[in-house]
């Protein structure tokens, strides 16, 4: 999957089939692993099962099958801590098209993405939080994974945006600002690449501020026109969102990366099994705790240079995941360090499962993008 919304239905791996004609599918938990059946016998079991089930033994000259066993995951996402989270783990209600907000009604609960570019591997997930699941609300987080720039100045662009919870249309703000900002940064890609090569932080900040200002102006005009059409006043605060963009050159010879930030959230680095939010190159913090939000705070873009070592894992996230890491939840931090600091990069499905790890009191939407880089 690349950029696809995640949906599930009965009949897919790990989901139950109907138990008989006219029956609806039973909950997954109702199917124990005591027996395995195939074909029609699995769907329409005999009324009276045999008293004894004999399993024939293979002859000595028959080579046993060496096909790998497929492990099917089921149940709710794991949680850390001695107390379970307050809210149920599964999505409940959802917005309706009749509510007058088609964007919210059509937004998926989960988005999942990933890619491999040379020595860089990306996994990304945006998940509706437990509190929004309980309320049947819309996921207000957004993310972007794409490439920008010409071949000689190409960069991987990773963006996360967290719509402010109290803002009426922040889900639209986060989605549109992250996408349109990527387009404006693409137009400045060659200049950004040159500034990265010279480690010119002032120029990087100026270029990012220009791109974000153009993004805010473009979207403000669109939203204001829409508000006039619907006879309601426009307000920046209705679309308020944070934005964090990480740019990584795809050329392994250029080791510097740059993080552009507005508002809370940001970046962690997994070094030697521990999550760190400080930049060892200059002592700057990689997390932002400011309350600024776009579109009105377009002039407060922060630019941070970093130079990670191959083998370290970069984690870009909204505060739904950076808060439990920052606020010293050691079990949560250790759980994700073990999951994402191993010798293998997780599959898309495993990454989603791991990103959904729950912790009591942390029930906000969660968007996380991780980058692994192979050594030379």
mmCIF file of C-alpha atoms in Angstrom:
data_model
loop_
_atom_site.group_PDB
_atom_site.id
_atom_site.type_symbol
_atom_site.label_atom_id
_atom_site.label_comp_id
_atom_site.label_asym_id
_atom_site.label_seq_id
_atom_site.Cartn_x
_atom_site.Cartn_y
_atom_site.Cartn_z
ATOM 1 C CA UNK A 1 0.000 0.000 0.000
ATOM 2 C CA UNK A 2 1.224 3.440 -0.805
ATOM 3 C CA UNK A 3 -0.905 6.348 0.321
ATOM 4 C CA UNK A 4 -4.045 4.171 0.508
ATOM 5 C CA UNK A 5 -6.716 4.535 3.107
ATOM 6 C CA UNK A 6 -7.085 1.433 5.226
ATOM 7 C CA UNK A 7 -10.398 -0.369 5.209
ATOM 8 C CA UNK A 8 -11.216 -3.893 6.360
ATOM 9 C CA UNK A 9 -14.033 -6.317 5.510
ATOM 10 C CA UNK A 10 -15.005 -9.871 6.260
ATOM 11 C CA UNK A 11 -13.361 -12.422 4.050
ATOM 12 C CA UNK A 12 -9.910 -10.806 4.227
ATOM 13 C CA UNK A 13 -7.050 -12.595 6.023
ATOM 14 C CA UNK A 14 -7.613 -12.522 9.742
ATOM 15 C CA UNK A 15 -11.370 -11.891 9.433
ATOM 16 C CA UNK A 16 -14.088 -14.561 9.934
ATOM 17 C CA UNK A 17 -16.207 -15.982 7.152
ATOM 18 C CA UNK A 18 -19.986 -16.381 7.596
ATOM 19 C CA UNK A 19 -20.916 -19.496 9.545
ATOM 20 C CA UNK A 20 -23.661 -20.628 7.181
ATOM 21 C CA UNK A 21 -26.270 -19.565 4.621
ATOM 22 C CA UNK A 22 -27.972 -16.382 5.696
ATOM 23 C CA UNK A 23 -25.829 -15.964 8.785
ATOM 24 C CA UNK A 24 -23.936 -12.761 9.400
ATOM 25 C CA UNK A 25 -20.278 -12.901 10.260
ATOM 26 C CA UNK A 26 -19.631 -13.548 13.932
ATOM 27 C CA UNK A 27 -17.105 -11.559 15.964
ATOM 28 C CA UNK A 28 -13.530 -12.654 15.444
ATOM 29 C CA UNK A 29 -13.196 -13.585 19.103
ATOM 30 C CA UNK A 30 -15.885 -16.291 18.649
ATOM 31 C CA UNK A 31 -13.574 -18.394 16.492
ATOM 32 C CA UNK A 32 -11.073 -20.356 18.666
ATOM 33 C CA UNK A 33 -7.968 -21.935 17.212
ATOM 34 C CA UNK A 34 -8.923 -25.469 18.277
ATOM 35 C CA UNK A 35 -9.510 -26.918 14.810
ATOM 36 C CA UNK A 36 -8.621 -26.030 11.247
ATOM 37 C CA UNK A 37 -10.999 -26.824 8.367
ATOM 38 C CA UNK A 38 -10.943 -26.069 4.673
ATOM 39 C CA UNK A 39 -13.393 -25.816 1.823
ATOM 40 C CA UNK A 40 -17.106 -26.275 2.361
ATOM 41 C CA UNK A 41 -16.555 -27.984 5.701
ATOM 42 C CA UNK A 42 -15.213 -24.704 7.081
ATOM 43 C CA UNK A 43 -18.285 -22.766 6.020
ATOM 44 C CA UNK A 44 -20.979 -25.353 6.605
ATOM 45 C CA UNK A 45 -19.888 -27.771 9.363
ATOM 46 C CA UNK A 46 -21.685 -31.074 9.700
ATOM 47 C CA UNK A 47 -24.477 -31.220 12.239
ATOM 48 C CA UNK A 48 -22.785 -34.073 14.139
ATOM 49 C CA UNK A 49 -18.989 -33.952 14.189
ATOM 50 C CA UNK A 50 -17.110 -37.237 14.321
ATOM 51 C CA UNK A 51 -16.279 -38.469 17.771
ATOM 52 C CA UNK A 52 -12.613 -39.003 16.932
ATOM 53 C CA UNK A 53 -10.515 -37.074 14.440
ATOM 54 C CA UNK A 54 -7.536 -39.093 13.241
ATOM 55 C CA UNK A 55 -4.611 -37.273 11.692
ATOM 56 C CA UNK A 56 -2.711 -39.561 9.300
ATOM 57 C CA UNK A 57 1.035 -39.629 9.810
ATOM 58 C CA UNK A 58 3.284 -39.081 6.770
ATOM 59 C CA UNK A 59 5.323 -41.981 5.520
ATOM 60 C CA UNK A 60 8.993 -41.968 6.392
ATOM 61 C CA UNK A 61 10.025 -41.159 2.845
ATOM 62 C CA UNK A 62 7.666 -38.160 2.593
ATOM 63 C CA UNK A 63 9.415 -34.821 3.066
ATOM 64 C CA UNK A 64 7.454 -32.577 5.494
ATOM 65 C CA UNK A 65 6.303 -29.219 4.168
ATOM 66 C CA UNK A 66 8.700 -26.368 4.896
ATOM 67 C CA UNK A 67 6.237 -23.613 4.090
ATOM 68 C CA UNK A 68 6.391 -20.791 6.671
ATOM 69 C CA UNK A 69 3.603 -20.509 9.198
ATOM 70 C CA UNK A 70 1.535 -17.335 8.826
ATOM 71 C CA UNK A 71 0.780 -15.670 12.140
ATOM 72 C CA UNK A 72 -2.604 -13.915 12.155
ATOM 73 C CA UNK A 73 -2.853 -10.960 14.482
ATOM 74 C CA UNK A 74 -6.181 -10.329 16.142
ATOM 75 C CA UNK A 75 -7.733 -8.458 19.013
ATOM 76 C CA UNK A 76 -7.213 -4.900 20.165
ATOM 77 C CA UNK A 77 -3.944 -2.946 19.950
ATOM 78 C CA UNK A 78 -1.633 -3.471 22.892
ATOM 79 C CA UNK A 79 -1.566 -0.996 25.761
ATOM 80 C CA UNK A 80 1.198 -0.181 28.217
ATOM 81 C CA UNK A 81 0.844 0.572 31.911
ATOM 82 C CA UNK A 82 -1.010 -1.194 34.694
ATOM 83 C CA UNK A 83 -4.350 0.489 33.934
ATOM 84 C CA UNK A 84 -6.139 0.144 30.585
ATOM 85 C CA UNK A 85 -7.029 3.297 28.636
ATOM 86 C CA UNK A 86 -10.324 4.986 29.438
ATOM 87 C CA UNK A 87 -11.947 4.629 26.019
ATOM 88 C CA UNK A 88 -12.804 1.481 24.033
ATOM 89 C CA UNK A 89 -10.144 0.502 21.471
ATOM 90 C CA UNK A 90 -12.321 0.337 18.361
ATOM 91 C CA UNK A 91 -13.958 3.111 16.293
ATOM 92 C CA UNK A 92 -17.613 3.663 17.166
ATOM 93 C CA UNK A 93 -19.680 6.300 15.340
ATOM 94 C CA UNK A 94 -18.605 8.542 12.519
ATOM 95 C CA UNK A 95 -19.806 11.828 10.968
ATOM 96 C CA UNK A 96 -22.653 11.780 8.445
ATOM 97 C CA UNK A 97 -22.853 13.516 5.098
ATOM 98 C CA UNK A 98 -26.084 15.051 6.398
ATOM 99 C CA UNK A 99 -24.070 16.907 9.055
ATOM 100 C CA UNK A 100 -23.018 19.415 6.411
ATOM 101 C CA UNK A 101 -19.268 18.657 6.540
ATOM 102 C CA UNK A 102 -18.527 16.212 3.694
ATOM 103 C CA UNK A 103 -14.772 16.340 4.337
ATOM 104 C CA UNK A 104 -15.265 14.978 7.872
ATOM 105 C CA UNK A 105 -17.822 12.411 6.745
ATOM 106 C CA UNK A 106 -15.534 11.004 4.045
ATOM 107 C CA UNK A 107 -12.255 11.104 5.990
ATOM 108 C CA UNK A 108 -10.972 7.602 6.867
ATOM 109 C CA UNK A 109 -10.196 6.582 10.426
ATOM 110 C CA UNK A 110 -6.654 5.521 9.420
ATOM 111 C CA UNK A 111 -4.167 6.433 6.709
ATOM 112 C CA UNK A 112 -1.140 4.247 6.038
ATOM 113 C CA UNK A 113 1.834 4.899 3.758
ATOM 114 C CA UNK A 114 5.412 3.850 3.132
ATOM 115 C CA UNK A 115 8.208 3.723 0.583
ATOM 116 C CA UNK A 116 11.794 2.706 -0.130
ATOM 117 C CA UNK A 117 14.179 5.190 -1.770
ATOM 118 C CA UNK A 118 17.723 3.918 -2.063
ATOM 119 C CA UNK A 119 18.947 3.404 1.497
ATOM 120 C CA UNK A 120 15.932 5.196 3.032
ATOM 121 C CA UNK A 121 12.848 3.303 4.181
ATOM 122 C CA UNK A 122 9.717 5.096 5.378
ATOM 123 C CA UNK A 123 6.693 3.940 7.334
ATOM 124 C CA UNK A 124 3.856 6.357 8.093
ATOM 125 C CA UNK A 125 0.500 6.097 9.868
ATOM 126 C CA UNK A 126 -2.165 8.575 10.912
ATOM 127 C CA UNK A 127 -4.698 7.130 13.350
ATOM 128 C CA UNK A 128 -7.855 8.574 14.855
ATOM 129 C CA UNK A 129 -7.424 8.890 18.630
ATOM 130 C CA UNK A 130 -9.430 7.024 21.255
ATOM 131 C CA UNK A 131 -11.356 10.142 22.279
ATOM 132 C CA UNK A 132 -12.442 10.807 18.690
ATOM 133 C CA UNK A 133 -13.309 7.131 18.301
ATOM 134 C CA UNK A 134 -15.564 7.416 21.339
ATOM 135 C CA UNK A 135 -17.208 10.619 20.146
ATOM 136 C CA UNK A 136 -17.535 9.426 16.560
ATOM 137 C CA UNK A 137 -15.629 12.509 15.453
ATOM 138 C CA UNK A 138 -13.245 13.129 12.587
ATOM 139 C CA UNK A 139 -9.488 12.481 12.593
ATOM 140 C CA UNK A 140 -7.919 15.958 12.683
ATOM 141 C CA UNK A 141 -4.329 14.883 11.951
ATOM 142 C CA UNK A 142 -2.853 14.705 8.449
ATOM 143 C CA UNK A 143 0.388 13.549 6.837
ATOM 144 C CA UNK A 144 2.283 13.663 3.543
ATOM 145 C CA UNK A 145 5.021 11.376 2.174
ATOM 146 C CA UNK A 146 6.421 12.443 -1.209
ATOM 147 C CA UNK A 147 9.519 13.405 -3.224
ATOM 148 C CA UNK A 148 10.273 16.949 -4.297
ATOM 149 C CA UNK A 149 12.850 18.660 -6.485
ATOM 150 C CA UNK A 150 14.648 17.700 -9.716
ATOM 151 C CA UNK A 151 16.897 14.601 -9.837
ATOM 152 C CA UNK A 152 20.029 16.607 -9.018
ATOM 153 C CA UNK A 153 18.368 18.197 -5.963
ATOM 154 C CA UNK A 154 15.832 15.582 -4.973
ATOM 155 C CA UNK A 155 14.597 15.321 -1.396
ATOM 156 C CA UNK A 156 12.196 13.115 0.506
ATOM 157 C CA UNK A 157 9.489 15.294 2.071
ATOM 158 C CA UNK A 158 7.712 14.053 5.196
ATOM 159 C CA UNK A 159 5.027 16.211 6.808
ATOM 160 C CA UNK A 160 2.675 15.865 9.772
ATOM 161 C CA UNK A 161 -0.039 18.324 10.787
ATOM 162 C CA UNK A 162 -2.237 18.361 13.881
ATOM 163 C CA UNK A 163 -5.522 20.235 13.589
ATOM 164 C CA UNK A 164 -6.310 22.202 16.763
ATOM 165 C CA UNK A 165 -9.030 20.319 18.613
ATOM 166 C CA UNK A 166 -11.215 23.343 19.314
ATOM 167 C CA UNK A 167 -11.149 24.607 15.699
ATOM 168 C CA UNK A 168 -14.272 23.848 13.698
ATOM 169 C CA UNK A 169 -12.530 22.942 10.425
ATOM 170 C CA UNK A 170 -9.048 22.033 11.654
ATOM 171 C CA UNK A 171 -9.285 18.652 9.901
ATOM 172 C CA UNK A 172 -9.530 20.552 6.607
ATOM 173 C CA UNK A 173 -6.753 22.914 7.668
ATOM 174 C CA UNK A 174 -4.292 20.134 8.522
ATOM 175 C CA UNK A 175 -4.981 18.186 5.344
ATOM 176 C CA UNK A 176 -4.806 21.101 2.917
ATOM 177 C CA UNK A 177 -1.922 22.981 4.545
ATOM 178 C CA UNK A 178 0.325 19.900 4.608
ATOM 179 C CA UNK A 179 -0.357 19.159 0.933
ATOM 180 C CA UNK A 180 -0.165 22.712 -0.427
ATOM 181 C CA UNK A 181 2.959 23.459 1.638
ATOM 182 C CA UNK A 182 4.624 20.440 0.006
ATOM 183 C CA UNK A 183 3.856 21.909 -3.418
ATOM 184 C CA UNK A 184 5.301 25.314 -2.540
ATOM 185 C CA UNK A 185 8.408 23.722 -1.001
ATOM 186 C CA UNK A 186 8.840 21.745 -4.225
ATOM 187 C CA UNK A 187 9.060 25.054 -6.109
ATOM 188 C CA UNK A 188 11.905 26.100 -3.790
ATOM 189 C CA UNK A 189 13.593 22.682 -3.786
ATOM 190 C CA UNK A 190 16.769 23.677 -5.625
ATOM 191 C CA UNK A 191 17.334 26.685 -3.359
ATOM 192 C CA UNK A 192 16.638 24.584 -0.252
ATOM 193 C CA UNK A 193 19.059 21.918 -1.470
ATOM 194 C CA UNK A 194 21.800 24.516 -1.986
ATOM 195 C CA UNK A 195 21.164 26.014 1.471
ATOM 196 C CA UNK A 196 21.374 22.539 2.992
ATOM 197 C CA UNK A 197 24.708 21.951 1.289
ATOM 198 C CA UNK A 198 26.090 25.178 2.763
ATOM 199 C CA UNK A 199 24.326 24.655 6.144
ATOM 200 C CA UNK A 200 22.767 28.119 5.863
ATOM 201 C CA UNK A 201 20.062 28.004 8.529
ATOM 202 C CA UNK A 202 18.983 31.623 7.957
ATOM 203 C CA UNK A 203 18.387 30.970 4.257
ATOM 204 C CA UNK A 204 16.538 27.746 5.026
ATOM 205 C CA UNK A 205 14.264 29.566 7.450
ATOM 206 C CA UNK A 206 13.597 32.307 4.922
ATOM 207 C CA UNK A 207 12.759 29.817 2.166
ATOM 208 C CA UNK A 208 10.456 27.833 4.430
ATOM 209 C CA UNK A 209 8.737 30.988 5.678
ATOM 210 C CA UNK A 210 8.128 32.096 2.091
ATOM 211 C CA UNK A 211 6.622 28.729 1.125
ATOM 212 C CA UNK A 212 4.415 28.574 4.219
ATOM 213 C CA UNK A 213 3.265 32.189 3.773
ATOM 214 C CA UNK A 214 2.245 31.468 0.169
ATOM 215 C CA UNK A 215 0.452 28.347 1.354
ATOM 216 C CA UNK A 216 -1.478 30.264 4.004
ATOM 217 C CA UNK A 217 -2.417 33.036 1.570
ATOM 218 C CA UNK A 218 -3.599 30.604 -1.097
ATOM 219 C CA UNK A 219 -5.750 28.598 1.280
ATOM 220 C CA UNK A 220 -7.052 31.642 3.130
ATOM 221 C CA UNK A 221 -8.393 33.008 -0.160
ATOM 222 C CA UNK A 222 -10.063 29.699 -0.984
ATOM 223 C CA UNK A 223 -11.623 29.310 2.449
ATOM 224 C CA UNK A 224 -12.780 32.940 2.554
ATOM 225 C CA UNK A 225 -14.476 32.533 -0.839
ATOM 226 C CA UNK A 226 -16.171 29.365 0.385
ATOM 227 C CA UNK A 227 -17.369 31.161 3.519
ATOM 228 C CA UNK A 228 -18.898 33.980 1.466
ATOM 229 C CA UNK A 229 -20.688 31.431 -0.704
ATOM 230 C CA UNK A 230 -22.171 29.833 2.408
ATOM 231 C CA UNK A 231 -23.000 33.201 4.021
ATOM 232 C CA UNK A 232 -20.856 32.734 7.083
ATOM 233 C CA UNK A 233 -17.842 34.751 8.279
ATOM 234 C CA UNK A 234 -14.323 33.413 7.672
ATOM 235 C CA UNK A 235 -11.864 33.090 10.571
ATOM 236 C CA UNK A 236 -8.280 31.779 10.550
ATOM 237 C CA UNK A 237 -8.942 30.114 13.890
ATOM 238 C CA UNK A 238 -11.512 27.780 12.314
ATOM 239 C CA UNK A 239 -8.743 26.057 10.309
ATOM 240 C CA UNK A 240 -5.947 26.200 12.906
ATOM 241 C CA UNK A 241 -3.279 23.518 12.594
ATOM 242 C CA UNK A 242 0.366 22.806 13.383
ATOM 243 C CA UNK A 243 2.833 21.743 10.695
ATOM 244 C CA UNK A 244 6.155 19.902 10.792
ATOM 245 C CA UNK A 245 8.115 19.109 7.631
ATOM 246 C CA UNK A 246 11.290 17.002 7.456
ATOM 247 C CA UNK A 247 13.385 17.200 4.265
ATOM 248 C CA UNK A 248 15.950 14.453 3.581
ATOM 249 C CA UNK A 249 18.184 14.517 0.456
ATOM 250 C CA UNK A 250 17.986 11.219 -1.412
ATOM 251 C CA UNK A 251 21.694 11.560 -2.320
ATOM 252 C CA UNK A 252 23.525 9.693 0.491
ATOM 253 C CA UNK A 253 26.468 12.048 0.016
ATOM 254 C CA UNK A 254 24.553 14.973 1.547
ATOM 255 C CA UNK A 255 24.171 14.110 5.224
ATOM 256 C CA UNK A 256 22.296 17.190 6.479
ATOM 257 C CA UNK A 257 18.522 17.226 6.993
ATOM 258 C CA UNK A 258 16.270 20.130 7.888
ATOM 259 C CA UNK A 259 13.137 20.258 10.030
ATOM 260 C CA UNK A 260 10.618 23.082 9.539
ATOM 261 C CA UNK A 261 8.162 23.542 12.421
ATOM 262 C CA UNK A 262 5.147 25.610 13.439
ATOM 263 C CA UNK A 263 3.418 24.622 16.686
ATOM 264 C CA UNK A 264 3.816 21.662 19.028
ATOM 265 C CA UNK A 265 5.098 18.231 18.015
ATOM 266 C CA UNK A 266 8.281 17.462 16.134
ATOM 267 C CA UNK A 267 11.107 14.978 15.901
ATOM 268 C CA UNK A 268 12.702 12.222 17.984
ATOM 269 C CA UNK A 269 15.869 10.270 17.166
ATOM 270 C CA UNK A 270 16.247 6.661 18.298
ATOM 271 C CA UNK A 271 19.917 6.282 19.287
ATOM 272 C CA UNK A 272 21.268 3.097 20.836
ATOM 273 C CA UNK A 273 17.843 2.037 22.039
ATOM 274 C CA UNK A 274 16.807 5.400 23.531
ATOM 275 C CA UNK A 275 14.587 8.198 22.230
ATOM 276 C CA UNK A 276 16.252 11.626 22.185
ATOM 277 C CA UNK A 277 14.739 14.982 21.242
ATOM 278 C CA UNK A 278 17.909 17.026 21.361
ATOM 279 C CA UNK A 279 20.204 17.775 18.441
ATOM 280 C CA UNK A 280 23.756 16.576 19.260
ATOM 281 C CA UNK A 281 25.191 18.879 16.578
ATOM 282 C CA UNK A 282 24.180 22.172 18.192
ATOM 283 C CA UNK A 283 22.148 21.417 21.312
ATOM 284 C CA UNK A 284 18.880 22.641 19.756
ATOM 285 C CA UNK A 285 15.673 20.867 20.657
ATOM 286 C CA UNK A 286 13.951 18.883 17.920
ATOM 287 C CA UNK A 287 10.529 19.273 19.530
ATOM 288 C CA UNK A 288 8.386 22.394 19.432
ATOM 289 C CA UNK A 289 6.147 23.316 22.384
ATOM 290 C CA UNK A 290 4.836 26.612 21.000
ATOM 291 C CA UNK A 291 1.103 27.231 20.731
ATOM 292 C CA UNK A 292 1.314 28.939 17.337
ATOM 293 C CA UNK A 293 -0.832 27.554 14.551
ATOM 294 C CA UNK A 294 -1.330 28.141 10.860
ATOM 295 C CA UNK A 295 -2.691 29.857 8.829
ATOM 296 C CA UNK A 296 -2.223 33.004 10.937
ATOM 297 C CA UNK A 297 1.254 32.177 12.346
ATOM 298 C CA UNK A 298 2.929 31.765 8.963
ATOM 299 C CA UNK A 299 5.778 34.086 9.973
ATOM 300 C CA UNK A 300 6.994 31.929 12.876
ATOM 301 C CA UNK A 301 8.524 28.988 11.017
ATOM 302 C CA UNK A 302 11.413 27.392 12.893
ATOM 303 C CA UNK A 303 14.236 25.710 10.917
ATOM 304 C CA UNK A 304 16.529 23.135 12.551
ATOM 305 C CA UNK A 305 19.488 21.375 10.924
ATOM 306 C CA UNK A 306 20.453 17.859 11.964
ATOM 307 C CA UNK A 307 22.889 15.204 10.772
ATOM 308 C CA UNK A 308 21.873 11.722 11.944
ATOM 309 C CA UNK A 309 24.103 8.681 11.648
ATOM 310 C CA UNK A 310 23.008 5.739 9.455
ATOM 311 C CA UNK A 311 21.353 3.203 11.731
ATOM 312 C CA UNK A 312 19.543 5.837 13.797
ATOM 313 C CA UNK A 313 15.762 6.026 13.390
ATOM 314 C CA UNK A 314 14.043 9.384 12.861
ATOM 315 C CA UNK A 315 10.503 9.749 14.217
ATOM 316 C CA UNK A 316 8.394 12.693 13.062
ATOM 317 C CA UNK A 317 5.094 12.999 14.877
ATOM 318 C CA UNK A 318 2.190 15.024 16.170
ATOM 319 C CA UNK A 319 1.790 15.455 19.911
ATOM 320 C CA UNK A 320 -0.402 12.333 20.067
ATOM 321 C CA UNK A 321 2.833 10.351 20.006
ATOM 322 C CA UNK A 322 5.475 12.895 21.029
ATOM 323 C CA UNK A 323 3.691 13.701 24.301
ATOM 324 C CA UNK A 324 3.926 10.198 25.802
ATOM 325 C CA UNK A 325 7.546 10.000 24.646
ATOM 326 C CA UNK A 326 8.357 13.470 25.992
ATOM 327 C CA UNK A 327 6.478 13.180 29.263
ATOM 328 C CA UNK A 328 8.588 10.288 30.428
ATOM 329 C CA UNK A 329 6.304 7.300 29.981
ATOM 330 C CA UNK A 330 9.193 4.816 30.122
ATOM 331 C CA UNK A 331 7.141 1.730 29.261
ATOM 332 C CA UNK A 332 5.616 3.378 26.182
ATOM 333 C CA UNK A 333 9.020 4.638 25.044
ATOM 334 C CA UNK A 334 10.663 1.259 25.596
ATOM 335 C CA UNK A 335 7.871 -0.569 23.766
ATOM 336 C CA UNK A 336 8.288 1.535 20.618
ATOM 337 C CA UNK A 337 12.084 1.513 20.855
ATOM 338 C CA UNK A 338 11.996 -2.296 20.872
ATOM 339 C CA UNK A 339 9.511 -2.360 17.989
ATOM 340 C CA UNK A 340 11.333 0.104 15.730
ATOM 341 C CA UNK A 341 14.953 -0.257 16.805
ATOM 342 C CA UNK A 342 15.435 -3.864 15.722
ATOM 343 C CA UNK A 343 17.445 -5.202 12.785
ATOM 344 C CA UNK A 344 14.426 -5.283 10.442
ATOM 345 C CA UNK A 345 12.090 -2.527 9.306
ATOM 346 C CA UNK A 346 8.476 -3.465 10.148
ATOM 347 C CA UNK A 347 5.983 -4.175 7.408
ATOM 348 C CA UNK A 348 3.226 -1.645 6.803
ATOM 349 C CA UNK A 349 0.677 -3.686 8.740
ATOM 350 C CA UNK A 350 3.037 -4.294 11.654
ATOM 351 C CA UNK A 351 3.957 -0.599 11.784
ATOM 352 C CA UNK A 352 0.286 0.357 12.009
ATOM 353 C CA UNK A 353 -0.275 -2.181 14.783
ATOM 354 C CA UNK A 354 2.712 -0.830 16.708
ATOM 355 C CA UNK A 355 1.770 2.815 16.150
ATOM 356 C CA UNK A 356 -1.623 2.103 17.722
ATOM 357 C CA UNK A 357 -0.058 1.102 21.055
ATOM 358 C CA UNK A 358 -2.262 2.729 23.680
ATOM 359 C CA UNK A 359 -1.400 4.448 26.951
ATOM 360 C CA UNK A 360 -3.844 5.780 29.512
ATOM 361 C CA UNK A 361 -4.435 9.545 29.330
ATOM 362 C CA UNK A 362 -2.962 9.782 25.805
ATOM 363 C CA UNK A 363 -6.074 9.586 23.630
ATOM 364 C CA UNK A 364 -5.443 12.255 20.975
ATOM 365 C CA UNK A 365 -5.100 11.560 17.244
ATOM 366 C CA UNK A 366 -1.684 10.112 16.507
ATOM 367 C CA UNK A 367 0.395 10.621 13.373
ATOM 368 C CA UNK A 368 3.888 9.163 13.141
ATOM 369 C CA UNK A 369 6.409 8.834 10.317
ATOM 370 C CA UNK A 370 9.611 6.835 10.842
ATOM 371 C CA UNK A 371 12.696 6.787 8.619
ATOM 372 C CA UNK A 372 15.329 4.056 8.625
ATOM 373 C CA UNK A 373 18.625 4.488 6.785
ATOM 374 C CA UNK A 374 20.946 1.634 5.990
ATOM 375 C CA UNK A 375 24.632 2.024 6.714
ATOM 376 C CA UNK A 376 27.181 2.635 3.998
#
